[in-house]
Amino acid sequence: MLAAMSSPVAPSPPPGDPSPRDRDDACPGTLRLHGADDGALARVRVPGGVLDAAQADALGRAAEELGDGELHLTSRGNVQLRGLGPDRGAELARRLDGAGLLPSARHERIRNVVASPLSGLDGSGAGDVRPWLSGLDALLCADDETAALSGRFLFALDDGRGDVAALGADVTLVAQRDGTALLRIGTARATTRIPGERAPRVALLAARTFLERARGHGAWRVTDLPGGAEDLHAEIAERLRGAGLVATPDTSGTPAAPDTPDIPAGPDIPAGPAGPAGPAAGIVNSPHGTAALSVGVPLGRITPGQWRTLTDTARRGNGELRLTPWRGIVVPGVARTRAPELLDALGATGLVTGPDSPWTGVGACIGRPGCAKSLADVRADAAAALGPAGALPVYWSGCERRCGHPRGEWVDVVAGPDGYRVSRVRDSARNAARPPVQPPAQDPVRNEGRQQAPYDSPFPGGSDGLAAAVAAARGTRGLPI
């Protein structure tokens, strides 16, 4: 029954189309595929990035048998399948439904939930957000109103370490050491303290309040609303009080300070000098006597062999994989004595297993030939420009849309008709003065207004000058930027 609901491939909007807010949200899903130059694309929502081994198997087989064979991780910890035939949507839906990856057809595109990947694994954080994750997903899928949310609306469940709290979600919940939680709406500076056990229901109330405000405005996210995040937060806090929930305004962390342990940096304050940081690659020891393996995925693209090795490794742990918003994967629950051997096996497939890999912090959109809007094969050019791991992440984009770019401070490499331009970007202070990038001699870095020091010409893809400019912009790990 579910398979029959699969929608035909939606073509990419032609150039000159109205603003996305003037048309329906075309965000792809599993039941509504997106037409790309390399075939149809399906985006599978994976709340919190959590997959069991059987679900991972189902995804891998679907990619190999219906698509181009690879799985692509997104900046929200979801999975994309590419290269699908235009008639494969129904079969894909049937398979994923059978694996438990489509609990509600009406809600499949709105299950956008990121969660701290190491929550409950390393003894850090103020609380384990896994109960919040399962509770929120169940509430979203059972609520008729939430089916109207945009496929771009984002929830973040942070265990108190400040990792996903910095990702700019529309509704953010942050665990506190006293068992409460902080509620933040969009980029609002105000936060409201709520009982931790009511966190999933509070997030649902916040989403429903957003939908009431969004009617008639075409808003997809909190930032689109007239009045913005502060007005919406005030209304939600009032409703919480009216519903009998404890909703005490938290003034001790407004504005939230990065060095305050109970109140981590907010969405507009990066968690560190380079912005929010995911788990470092390597072995993560647990206080429970086991270990987790954390690996990076170069450019977020996983080959069939890599995925099979990851799934086999998960079965040697607790049977689970956790996909991260930084295009990495955590494999929890392996025996500590076997952790080095299992990590080496993952590294042998080409996954990143240590912080010194040249792929650390390097990301890119799909680029040519998969995207018609891209002006370059950004993935090939990113690989050609690899150098020592830098202090800042770098993201390569095939056009000015910069699909999937990170948050925080990062090096922006954008393809144009005449080559690449390189600049530094900081989400929360795009117009603030920044120290200028110091390019190599005869290799100036073009700014385009994204930092305060303008430079001259763009760089052709694959050139030594481009690689040197990117390296200079990223800086050296361990040294001031």
Coordinates of C-alpha atoms in Angstrom, one line a residue:
M1 CA 0.0 0.0 0.0
L2 CA 2.8 2.4 0.9
A3 CA 4.7 1.6 -2.3
A4 CA 1.7 2.7 -4.4
M5 CA 1.9 6.2 -2.8
S6 CA 5.3 6.9 -4.2
S7 CA 5.3 10.1 -6.2
P8 CA 6.8 10.6 -9.6
V9 CA 10.2 12.3 -9.9
A10 CA 9.9 16.0 -9.5
P11 CA 12.1 17.9 -11.9
S12 CA 14.5 20.6 -10.8
P13 CA 12.9 24.0 -11.0
P14 CA 14.1 25.9 -14.0
P15 CA 16.2 29.0 -13.7
G16 CA 14.2 32.1 -12.9
D17 CA 11.6 30.3 -10.8
P18 CA 10.0 32.2 -8.0
S19 CA 11.6 32.3 -4.6
P20 CA 11.2 29.0 -2.8
R21 CA 8.8 30.7 -0.3
D22 CA 6.5 31.5 -3.3
R23 CA 5.9 27.8 -4.1
D24 CA 5.4 24.6 -2.3
D25 CA 8.4 23.1 -0.4
A26 CA 10.1 20.8 -3.0
C27 CA 12.4 19.2 -0.5
P28 CA 12.9 15.6 -1.6
G29 CA 12.0 12.6 0.4
T30 CA 11.6 8.9 -0.1
L31 CA 8.0 9.1 -1.5
R32 CA 8.8 12.3 -3.5
L33 CA 12.0 11.9 -5.5
H34 CA 14.0 14.8 -7.0
G35 CA 15.1 14.7 -10.6
A36 CA 18.9 15.3 -10.9
D37 CA 21.3 15.0 -13.8
D38 CA 22.5 11.6 -12.6
G39 CA 19.0 10.2 -12.1
A40 CA 16.4 10.5 -9.4
L41 CA 17.4 11.3 -5.8
A42 CA 15.7 10.0 -2.6
R43 CA 16.4 11.5 0.8
V44 CA 15.7 9.1 3.7
R45 CA 15.1 10.8 7.0
V46 CA 16.9 9.1 9.9
P47 CA 16.0 10.8 13.2
G48 CA 19.1 11.3 15.3
G49 CA 21.0 9.4 12.6
V50 CA 20.3 6.1 14.4
L51 CA 20.0 2.9 12.3
D52 CA 20.0 -0.7 13.4
A53 CA 22.0 -3.2 11.4
A54 CA 19.0 -4.5 9.6
Q55 CA 18.0 -1.1 8.5
A56 CA 21.5 -0.4 7.3
D57 CA 21.4 -3.6 5.3
A58 CA 18.2 -2.5 3.7
L59 CA 19.6 0.9 2.7
G60 CA 22.8 -0.6 1.3
R61 CA 20.9 -3.2 -0.8
A62 CA 18.5 -0.5 -2.1
A63 CA 21.4 1.7 -3.2
E64 CA 23.2 -1.1 -5.0
E65 CA 20.1 -2.6 -6.6
L66 CA 18.1 0.5 -7.4
G67 CA 20.6 3.4 -7.5
D68 CA 24.2 4.1 -8.2
G69 CA 25.4 1.9 -5.4
E70 CA 26.6 4.6 -3.0
L71 CA 25.0 6.2 0.0
H72 CA 25.4 9.9 0.6
L73 CA 25.4 11.5 4.1
T74 CA 23.8 14.9 4.5
S75 CA 24.5 17.7 6.9
R76 CA 21.5 16.6 9.0
G77 CA 22.6 13.0 9.5
N78 CA 20.2 11.7 6.8
V79 CA 21.0 9.5 3.8
Q80 CA 20.5 10.1 0.1
L81 CA 20.3 7.6 -2.6
R82 CA 21.3 8.8 -6.1
G83 CA 21.1 7.5 -9.6
L84 CA 17.6 6.0 -9.1
G85 CA 15.6 5.1 -12.2
P86 CA 12.4 7.2 -12.6
D87 CA 10.3 4.1 -12.0
R88 CA 12.1 2.8 -8.9
G89 CA 10.4 5.0 -6.3
A90 CA 7.6 2.5 -5.5
E91 CA 10.1 -0.3 -5.0
L92 CA 12.3 1.8 -2.8
A93 CA 9.4 2.8 -0.6
R94 CA 8.3 -0.8 -0.2
R95 CA 11.8 -1.8 0.9
L96 CA 12.3 1.0 3.4
D97 CA 8.8 0.6 4.8
G98 CA 9.6 -3.1 5.4
A99 CA 12.8 -2.0 7.3
G100 CA 10.9 0.3 9.6
L101 CA 12.3 3.5 7.9
L102 CA 8.9 4.9 6.9
P103 CA 6.7 4.8 10.1
S104 CA 4.3 7.3 8.6
A105 CA 4.0 8.1 4.9
R106 CA 2.4 11.5 5.6
H107 CA 5.3 12.5 7.9
E108 CA 8.3 11.0 6.1
R109 CA 9.8 14.4 5.0
I110 CA 9.4 16.2 8.4
R111 CA 11.3 13.7 10.6
N112 CA 14.3 16.1 10.6
V113 CA 15.9 15.5 14.0
V114 CA 19.6 15.8 14.9
A115 CA 20.9 14.6 18.2
S116 CA 24.3 14.5 20.0
P117 CA 25.9 11.5 18.4
L118 CA 27.9 10.4 21.5
S119 CA 25.0 10.8 23.9
G120 CA 25.0 8.0 26.4
L121 CA 28.3 6.6 25.1
D122 CA 31.2 8.6 26.6
G123 CA 30.0 9.8 29.9
S124 CA 30.0 13.4 28.8
G125 CA 27.0 15.7 28.4
A126 CA 24.4 16.5 31.0
G127 CA 21.9 13.7 30.1
D128 CA 21.1 11.0 27.6
V129 CA 18.8 12.3 24.8
R130 CA 17.9 9.0 23.3
P131 CA 14.6 8.8 25.2
W132 CA 13.8 12.3 23.8
L133 CA 14.6 11.1 20.3
S134 CA 12.3 8.1 20.3
G135 CA 9.6 10.1 22.1
L136 CA 9.7 13.1 19.7
D137 CA 9.7 10.9 16.6
A138 CA 6.6 9.0 17.8
L139 CA 4.8 12.2 18.7
L140 CA 5.6 13.8 15.3
C141 CA 4.4 10.8 13.4
A142 CA 1.2 10.5 15.4
D143 CA 0.1 14.2 15.0
D144 CA -2.0 15.3 12.1
E145 CA -0.9 18.9 12.2
T146 CA 2.9 18.3 12.0
A147 CA 2.5 16.7 8.5
A148 CA 2.2 20.3 7.3
L149 CA 5.8 21.2 8.4
S150 CA 8.3 21.9 5.7
G151 CA 10.9 19.3 4.9
R152 CA 13.5 21.9 6.0
F153 CA 12.2 22.4 9.5
L154 CA 14.7 21.1 12.0
F155 CA 14.7 19.8 15.6
A156 CA 17.9 19.5 17.6
L157 CA 18.4 17.4 20.8
D158 CA 21.6 18.3 22.5
D159 CA 22.8 16.4 25.5
G160 CA 24.5 19.5 27.0
R161 CA 27.8 19.4 25.2
G162 CA 26.8 22.0 22.8
D163 CA 27.4 20.1 19.5
V164 CA 24.0 20.0 17.8
A165 CA 22.8 23.1 19.7
A166 CA 25.0 25.1 17.3
L167 CA 23.4 23.8 14.1
G168 CA 20.8 26.5 13.8
A169 CA 17.7 24.3 14.4
D170 CA 14.2 25.7 14.5
V171 CA 13.5 24.0 17.9
T172 CA 16.5 23.1 20.1
L173 CA 16.4 21.2 23.4
V174 CA 19.5 21.1 25.6
A175 CA 19.8 18.7 28.5
Q176 CA 20.8 20.2 31.9
R177 CA 22.6 18.5 34.8
D178 CA 19.6 19.0 37.1
G179 CA 17.3 16.9 34.9
T180 CA 15.7 19.9 33.2
A181 CA 16.1 21.1 29.6
L182 CA 16.5 24.4 27.9
L183 CA 14.2 25.2 25.0
R184 CA 15.5 27.6 22.3
I185 CA 13.5 28.7 19.3
G186 CA 15.6 29.4 16.2
T187 CA 18.3 31.9 16.9
A188 CA 16.4 33.6 19.8
R189 CA 18.7 34.6 22.6
A190 CA 16.1 33.8 25.2
T191 CA 15.8 30.2 26.5
T192 CA 13.1 28.6 28.7
R193 CA 13.7 25.9 31.3
I194 CA 11.3 23.0 31.2
P195 CA 11.1 19.6 32.9
G196 CA 13.4 17.2 31.0
E197 CA 10.8 14.4 30.9
R198 CA 8.4 16.7 29.0
A199 CA 10.9 17.7 26.4
P200 CA 9.4 15.8 23.4
R201 CA 6.0 17.1 24.1
V202 CA 7.3 20.7 24.4
A203 CA 9.0 20.3 21.1
L204 CA 5.7 19.2 19.5
L205 CA 3.9 22.2 21.0
A206 CA 6.6 24.5 19.6
A207 CA 6.2 23.0 16.1
R208 CA 2.4 23.3 16.2
T209 CA 2.7 27.0 17.4
F210 CA 5.1 27.7 14.5
L211 CA 2.6 26.2 12.1
E212 CA -0.2 28.5 13.4
R213 CA 2.1 31.5 12.9
A214 CA 3.2 30.3 9.5
R215 CA -0.3 30.1 8.0
G216 CA -0.7 32.8 5.3
H217 CA 3.0 33.7 5.3
G218 CA 4.5 30.7 3.4
A219 CA 7.2 30.3 6.1
W220 CA 9.2 27.1 6.0
R221 CA 11.4 27.9 9.0
V222 CA 11.4 30.1 12.1
T223 CA 13.6 32.7 10.4
D224 CA 10.9 33.2 7.7
L225 CA 8.3 34.3 10.2
P226 CA 7.3 38.0 10.7
G227 CA 8.5 38.9 14.1
G228 CA 11.2 36.2 14.0
A229 CA 12.3 33.8 16.7
E230 CA 12.0 36.1 19.7
D231 CA 8.2 36.6 19.2
L232 CA 7.6 33.0 18.6
H233 CA 9.6 32.0 21.7
A234 CA 7.5 34.4 23.8
E235 CA 4.3 32.9 22.6
I236 CA 5.5 29.3 23.1
A237 CA 6.6 30.1 26.7
E238 CA 3.2 31.6 27.5
R239 CA 1.5 28.5 26.1
L240 CA 3.7 26.2 28.2
R241 CA 2.6 28.1 31.3
G242 CA -1.0 27.9 30.2
A243 CA -0.7 24.1 29.7
G244 CA 0.5 23.7 33.3
L245 CA 4.1 22.9 32.3
V246 CA 6.9 24.5 34.4
A247 CA 8.4 27.1 32.1
T248 CA 10.7 29.3 34.0
P249 CA 12.6 31.8 31.9
D250 CA 16.3 31.1 32.2
T251 CA 18.2 34.3 32.7
S252 CA 21.5 32.9 33.8
G253 CA 22.5 32.1 30.3
T254 CA 21.1 34.9 28.2
P255 CA 23.1 35.5 26.1
A256 CA 24.4 31.9 26.4
A257 CA 28.1 31.8 27.1
P258 CA 30.4 29.2 25.4
D259 CA 32.3 28.7 28.7
T260 CA 29.2 28.1 30.8
P261 CA 29.0 24.3 31.2
D262 CA 25.2 24.0 31.7
I263 CA 24.3 26.4 28.9
P264 CA 26.2 25.7 25.8
A265 CA 26.7 28.1 22.9
G266 CA 23.6 28.9 21.0
P267 CA 22.9 28.5 17.3
D268 CA 24.5 31.9 16.6
I269 CA 27.6 31.3 18.8
P270 CA 29.9 28.6 17.5
A271 CA 31.0 25.9 20.0
G272 CA 34.6 26.6 19.2
P273 CA 36.8 28.7 16.9
A274 CA 35.8 26.7 13.9
G275 CA 32.1 26.4 14.9
P276 CA 30.3 23.3 16.0
A277 CA 32.4 20.2 16.0
G278 CA 31.3 16.6 15.8
P279 CA 33.0 13.5 17.3
A280 CA 36.7 13.3 16.5
A281 CA 37.7 10.3 14.5
G282 CA 39.1 7.4 16.5
I283 CA 38.2 5.3 19.5
V284 CA 35.8 6.7 22.1
N285 CA 35.9 4.9 25.4
S286 CA 32.7 4.4 27.4
P287 CA 32.4 4.3 31.2
H288 CA 30.5 1.1 30.7
G289 CA 33.6 -0.9 29.7
T290 CA 32.9 -0.8 25.9
A291 CA 34.1 1.6 23.2
A292 CA 32.6 3.4 20.2
L293 CA 34.3 3.8 16.9
S294 CA 34.1 7.2 15.2
V295 CA 34.9 7.6 11.6
G296 CA 34.7 10.3 8.9
V297 CA 33.3 9.7 5.4
P298 CA 35.3 11.6 2.7
L299 CA 32.9 14.0 1.1
G300 CA 30.0 12.1 2.7
R301 CA 30.0 9.5 0.0
I302 CA 30.0 5.8 1.1
T303 CA 30.9 3.0 -1.2
P304 CA 29.1 -0.4 -1.0
G305 CA 32.2 -2.0 0.4
Q306 CA 32.6 0.7 3.1
W307 CA 28.9 0.3 4.1
R308 CA 29.1 -3.4 4.3
T309 CA 32.2 -3.2 6.6
L310 CA 30.4 -0.6 8.8
T311 CA 27.3 -2.8 9.1
D312 CA 29.4 -5.9 9.9
T313 CA 31.2 -3.8 12.5
A314 CA 27.9 -2.7 14.0
R315 CA 27.0 -6.3 14.5
R316 CA 30.2 -6.8 16.5
G317 CA 29.0 -3.9 18.7
N318 CA 25.5 -3.2 19.9
G319 CA 24.0 -3.6 16.4
E320 CA 23.7 0.2 15.8
L321 CA 25.1 2.9 13.6
R322 CA 24.8 6.6 14.4
L323 CA 25.1 9.0 11.4
T324 CA 26.3 12.4 12.3
P325 CA 25.5 15.9 10.9
W326 CA 29.2 16.2 10.1
R327 CA 29.1 13.4 7.7
G328 CA 30.6 10.9 10.0
I329 CA 29.5 7.6 11.6
V330 CA 29.7 6.3 15.1
V331 CA 29.6 2.5 15.8
P332 CA 28.8 2.0 19.5
G333 CA 29.2 -0.9 21.9
V334 CA 32.3 -2.7 20.6
A335 CA 34.6 -4.5 23.0
R336 CA 37.5 -2.3 24.0
T337 CA 40.0 -5.1 23.3
R338 CA 38.8 -5.3 19.7
A339 CA 38.4 -1.6 19.1
P340 CA 41.9 -1.0 17.5
E341 CA 41.6 -3.9 15.2
L342 CA 38.0 -3.0 14.1
L343 CA 39.0 0.7 13.6
D344 CA 42.0 -0.4 11.4
A345 CA 39.6 -2.5 9.3
L346 CA 37.4 0.5 8.8
G347 CA 40.4 2.6 7.9
A348 CA 41.5 0.1 5.3
T349 CA 38.3 0.8 3.3
G350 CA 39.2 4.5 3.0
L351 CA 37.2 5.9 5.9
V352 CA 38.8 8.6 8.1
T353 CA 39.9 7.0 11.4
G354 CA 42.2 9.8 12.9
P355 CA 42.2 13.6 13.1
D356 CA 45.3 14.0 10.9
S357 CA 43.7 12.7 7.7
P358 CA 43.8 15.2 4.9
W359 CA 40.1 14.6 4.5
T360 CA 39.3 15.9 8.0
G361 CA 37.0 18.9 7.7
V362 CA 36.7 18.7 3.9
G363 CA 33.2 18.8 2.4
A364 CA 31.5 19.4 -0.9
C365 CA 28.2 19.5 -2.6
I366 CA 27.5 16.8 -5.3
G367 CA 28.8 19.1 -8.1
R368 CA 29.1 18.0 -11.7
P369 CA 27.9 15.7 -13.3
G370 CA 25.1 15.1 -10.8
C371 CA 23.8 18.6 -10.5
A372 CA 22.7 20.8 -13.5
K373 CA 23.3 24.0 -11.6
S374 CA 26.9 23.2 -10.7
L375 CA 29.7 24.9 -12.6
A376 CA 32.4 22.4 -11.8
D377 CA 33.3 18.9 -10.6
V378 CA 33.9 20.1 -7.1
R379 CA 34.6 16.7 -5.6
A380 CA 37.4 16.0 -8.1
D381 CA 38.8 19.5 -7.5
A382 CA 38.5 19.1 -3.7
A383 CA 40.4 15.8 -3.9
A384 CA 43.1 17.4 -6.1
A385 CA 43.6 20.3 -3.6
L386 CA 43.9 18.0 -0.5
G387 CA 46.7 19.0 1.9
P388 CA 47.4 18.7 5.6
A389 CA 44.5 18.9 7.9
G390 CA 43.7 22.6 8.5
A391 CA 42.4 24.5 11.5
L392 CA 39.1 25.4 9.7
P393 CA 36.8 23.2 7.8
V394 CA 36.5 23.8 4.1
Y395 CA 33.4 23.4 1.9
W396 CA 33.4 23.3 -1.9
S397 CA 30.3 24.5 -3.7
G398 CA 29.5 24.2 -7.4
C399 CA 27.3 27.4 -7.4
E400 CA 26.2 30.2 -5.2
R401 CA 23.5 28.2 -3.5
R402 CA 26.2 26.4 -1.4
C403 CA 23.9 23.4 -0.7
G404 CA 24.8 21.5 2.5
H405 CA 27.4 24.0 3.7
P406 CA 28.5 23.9 7.4
R407 CA 27.7 26.3 10.1
G408 CA 30.2 28.3 12.3
E409 CA 33.4 29.5 10.7
W410 CA 34.6 27.8 7.6
V411 CA 36.5 28.3 4.3
D412 CA 34.1 28.9 1.4
V413 CA 35.3 27.7 -2.0
V414 CA 32.7 28.5 -4.7
A415 CA 32.8 27.8 -8.4
G416 CA 32.0 30.6 -10.8
P417 CA 32.1 30.9 -14.6
D418 CA 35.8 32.0 -14.4
G419 CA 37.1 29.7 -11.7
Y420 CA 36.9 29.3 -7.9
R421 CA 36.8 32.1 -5.3
V422 CA 38.0 31.4 -1.8
S423 CA 37.0 33.2 1.4
R424 CA 36.3 32.7 5.1
V425 CA 32.8 32.8 6.4
R426 CA 31.3 33.0 9.9
D427 CA 27.6 32.4 10.1
S428 CA 27.0 34.7 13.0
A429 CA 29.1 37.6 11.8
R430 CA 29.3 37.6 8.0
N431 CA 29.9 41.4 7.9
A432 CA 32.2 41.6 10.9
A433 CA 35.8 42.5 10.4
R434 CA 38.0 39.4 10.2
P435 CA 41.8 39.0 9.8
P436 CA 42.5 38.8 6.1
V437 CA 43.5 35.6 4.5
Q438 CA 47.2 35.8 3.7
P439 CA 47.5 34.2 0.3
P440 CA 50.8 32.9 -1.2
A441 CA 52.7 35.4 -3.4
Q442 CA 51.0 35.8 -6.8
D443 CA 48.0 33.8 -5.6
P444 CA 45.5 36.3 -4.2
V445 CA 42.2 35.1 -2.7
R446 CA 39.0 36.6 -4.0
N447 CA 36.6 37.7 -1.3
E448 CA 33.2 38.6 -2.9
G449 CA 32.2 40.4 0.3
R450 CA 32.2 37.3 2.5
Q451 CA 35.1 38.6 4.6
Q452 CA 36.7 42.1 5.0
A453 CA 39.8 41.8 2.8
P454 CA 39.1 41.7 -1.0
Y455 CA 41.5 40.1 -3.3
D456 CA 41.8 39.7 -7.0
S457 CA 41.3 36.9 -9.5
P458 CA 39.7 33.5 -9.2
F459 CA 41.5 30.2 -9.5
P460 CA 41.0 27.5 -12.1
G461 CA 40.1 24.1 -10.8
G462 CA 43.1 21.7 -10.2
S463 CA 45.6 24.6 -10.1
D464 CA 48.5 24.7 -7.6
G465 CA 47.4 28.3 -6.8
L466 CA 43.9 27.0 -5.7
A467 CA 45.3 24.4 -3.4
A468 CA 47.7 26.9 -1.9
A469 CA 44.9 29.5 -1.4
V470 CA 42.7 26.9 0.3
A471 CA 45.5 25.8 2.6
A472 CA 46.3 29.4 3.5
A473 CA 42.7 30.2 4.3
R474 CA 42.3 27.1 6.5
G475 CA 45.3 27.8 8.6
T476 CA 47.5 25.3 10.5
R477 CA 45.9 23.0 13.1
G478 CA 47.1 23.9 16.5
L479 CA 48.2 27.4 15.6
P480 CA 46.2 30.7 15.8
I481 CA 44.1 31.4 12.7

